[in-house]
mmCIF file of C-alpha atoms in Angstrom:
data_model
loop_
_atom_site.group_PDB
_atom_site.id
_atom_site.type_symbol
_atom_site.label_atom_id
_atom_site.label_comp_id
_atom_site.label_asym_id
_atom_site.label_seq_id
_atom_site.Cartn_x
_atom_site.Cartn_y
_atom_site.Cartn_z
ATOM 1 C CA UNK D 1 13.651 12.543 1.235
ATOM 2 C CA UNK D 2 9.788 11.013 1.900
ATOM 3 C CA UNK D 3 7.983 12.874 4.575
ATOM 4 C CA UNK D 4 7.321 9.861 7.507
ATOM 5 C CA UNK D 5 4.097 7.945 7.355
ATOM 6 C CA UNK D 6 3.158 9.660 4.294
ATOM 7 C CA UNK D 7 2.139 7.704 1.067
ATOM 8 C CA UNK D 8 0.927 8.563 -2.788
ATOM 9 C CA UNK D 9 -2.611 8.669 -3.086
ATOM 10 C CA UNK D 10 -2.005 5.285 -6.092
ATOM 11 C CA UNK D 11 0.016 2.512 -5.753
ATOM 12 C CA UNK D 12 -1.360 0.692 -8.851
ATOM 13 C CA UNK D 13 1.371 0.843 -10.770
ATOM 14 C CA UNK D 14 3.925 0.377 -7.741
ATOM 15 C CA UNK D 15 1.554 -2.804 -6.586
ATOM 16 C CA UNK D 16 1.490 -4.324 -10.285
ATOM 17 C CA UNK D 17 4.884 -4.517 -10.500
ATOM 18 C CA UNK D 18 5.467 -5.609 -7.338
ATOM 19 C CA UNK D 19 3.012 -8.789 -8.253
ATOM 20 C CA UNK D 20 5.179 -9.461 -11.216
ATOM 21 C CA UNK D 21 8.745 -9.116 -9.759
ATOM 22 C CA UNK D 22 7.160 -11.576 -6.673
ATOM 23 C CA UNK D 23 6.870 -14.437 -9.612
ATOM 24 C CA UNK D 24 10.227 -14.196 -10.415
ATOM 25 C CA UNK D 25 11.880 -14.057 -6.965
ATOM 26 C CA UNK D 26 13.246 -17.234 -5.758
ATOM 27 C CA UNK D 27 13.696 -18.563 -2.540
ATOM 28 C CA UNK D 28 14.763 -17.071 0.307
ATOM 29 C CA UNK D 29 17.425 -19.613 2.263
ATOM 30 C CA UNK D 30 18.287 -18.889 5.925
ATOM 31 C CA UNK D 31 22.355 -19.539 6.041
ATOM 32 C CA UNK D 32 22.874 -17.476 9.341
ATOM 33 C CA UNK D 33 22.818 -19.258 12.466
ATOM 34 C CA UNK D 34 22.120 -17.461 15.850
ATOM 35 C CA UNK D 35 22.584 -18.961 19.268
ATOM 36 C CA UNK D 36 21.195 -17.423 22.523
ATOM 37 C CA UNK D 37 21.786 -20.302 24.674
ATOM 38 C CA UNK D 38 18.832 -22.623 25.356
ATOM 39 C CA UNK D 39 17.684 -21.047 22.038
ATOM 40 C CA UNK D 40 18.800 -21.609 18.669
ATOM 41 C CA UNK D 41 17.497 -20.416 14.881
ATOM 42 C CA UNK D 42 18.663 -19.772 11.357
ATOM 43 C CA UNK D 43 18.153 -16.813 9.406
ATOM 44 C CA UNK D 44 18.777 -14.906 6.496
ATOM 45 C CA UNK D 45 20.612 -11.963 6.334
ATOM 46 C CA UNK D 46 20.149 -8.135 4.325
ATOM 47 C CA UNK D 47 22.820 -9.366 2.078
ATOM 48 C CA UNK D 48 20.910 -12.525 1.086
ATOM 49 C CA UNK D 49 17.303 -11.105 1.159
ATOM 50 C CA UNK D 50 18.697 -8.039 -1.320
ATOM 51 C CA UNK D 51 20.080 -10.726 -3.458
ATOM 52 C CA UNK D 52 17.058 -12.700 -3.891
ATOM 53 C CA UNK D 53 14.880 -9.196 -4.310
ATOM 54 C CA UNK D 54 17.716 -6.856 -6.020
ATOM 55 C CA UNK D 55 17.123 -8.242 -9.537
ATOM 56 C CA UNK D 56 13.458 -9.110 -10.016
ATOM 57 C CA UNK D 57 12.421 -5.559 -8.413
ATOM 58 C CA UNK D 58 14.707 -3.691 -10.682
ATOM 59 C CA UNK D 59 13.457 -5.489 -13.877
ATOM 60 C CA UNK D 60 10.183 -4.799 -12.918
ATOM 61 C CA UNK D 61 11.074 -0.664 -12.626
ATOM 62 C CA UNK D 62 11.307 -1.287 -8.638
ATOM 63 C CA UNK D 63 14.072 -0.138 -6.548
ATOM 64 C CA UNK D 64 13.787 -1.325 -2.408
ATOM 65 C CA UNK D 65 16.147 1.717 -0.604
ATOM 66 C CA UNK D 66 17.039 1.303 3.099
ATOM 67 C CA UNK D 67 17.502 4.793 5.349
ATOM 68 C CA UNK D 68 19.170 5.110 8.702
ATOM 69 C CA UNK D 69 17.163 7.181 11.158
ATOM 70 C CA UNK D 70 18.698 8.434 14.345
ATOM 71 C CA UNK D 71 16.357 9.617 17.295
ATOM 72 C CA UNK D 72 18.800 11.059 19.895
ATOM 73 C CA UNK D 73 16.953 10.218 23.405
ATOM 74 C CA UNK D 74 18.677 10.826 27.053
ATOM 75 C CA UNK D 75 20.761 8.631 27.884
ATOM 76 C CA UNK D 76 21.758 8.224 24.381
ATOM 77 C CA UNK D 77 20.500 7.046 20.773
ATOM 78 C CA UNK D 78 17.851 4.950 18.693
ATOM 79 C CA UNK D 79 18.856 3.896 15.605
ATOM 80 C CA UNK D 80 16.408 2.654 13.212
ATOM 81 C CA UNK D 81 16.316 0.977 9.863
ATOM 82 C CA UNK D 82 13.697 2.779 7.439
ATOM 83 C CA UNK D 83 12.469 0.960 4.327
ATOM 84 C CA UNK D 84 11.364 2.484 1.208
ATOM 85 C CA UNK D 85 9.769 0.431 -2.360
ATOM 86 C CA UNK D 86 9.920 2.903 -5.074
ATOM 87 C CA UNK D 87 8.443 2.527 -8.756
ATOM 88 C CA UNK D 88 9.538 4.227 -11.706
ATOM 89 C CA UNK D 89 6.222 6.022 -11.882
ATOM 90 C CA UNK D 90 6.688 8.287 -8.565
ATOM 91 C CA UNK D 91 4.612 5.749 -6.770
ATOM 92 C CA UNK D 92 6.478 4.942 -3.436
ATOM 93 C CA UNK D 93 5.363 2.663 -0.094
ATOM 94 C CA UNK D 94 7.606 3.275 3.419
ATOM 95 C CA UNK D 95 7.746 0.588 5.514
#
């Protein structure tokens, strides 16, 4: 597991790749529809933004990994979605 906030000195390989697997994504399309009352959007959800991304990352030696972090705080819990873009190399970026 990545200590937070922390980051490999290079990312050259890590942001090369990531150019290359951007060409070959394609586009995003927001299916979901949310309605709060006076206001309405559409949106995309994890399941079609990983199946736009999945592919061209891998074939481009990337891998995009999602962790779960719990921060227990009275009167109960934060849960948290944290993002990690690995390259084969080592080279990693949190977000």
């Amino acid at each position: 597991m990545c200590e937070e906030n922390v980051t490999p000195v290079s990312l050259a390989k890590l942001i090369a790749a990531f150019a290359k697997a951007k060409l070959e994504m394609g586009k995003l399309v927001a299916t979901e529809k949310a309605n709060l009352g006076s206001y309405n959007y559409t949106y995309a959800d994890m399941a079609g933004v990983l199946g736009v991304i999945d592919k061209p990352l891998a074939s481009n030696g990337l891998v995009f990994v999602q962790s779960p972090m719990v921060e227990y705080k009275a009167p109960g819990a934060i849960v948290t979605v944290h993002g990690t873009l690995y390259h084969e190399s080592g080279e990693y970026l949190l977000a």
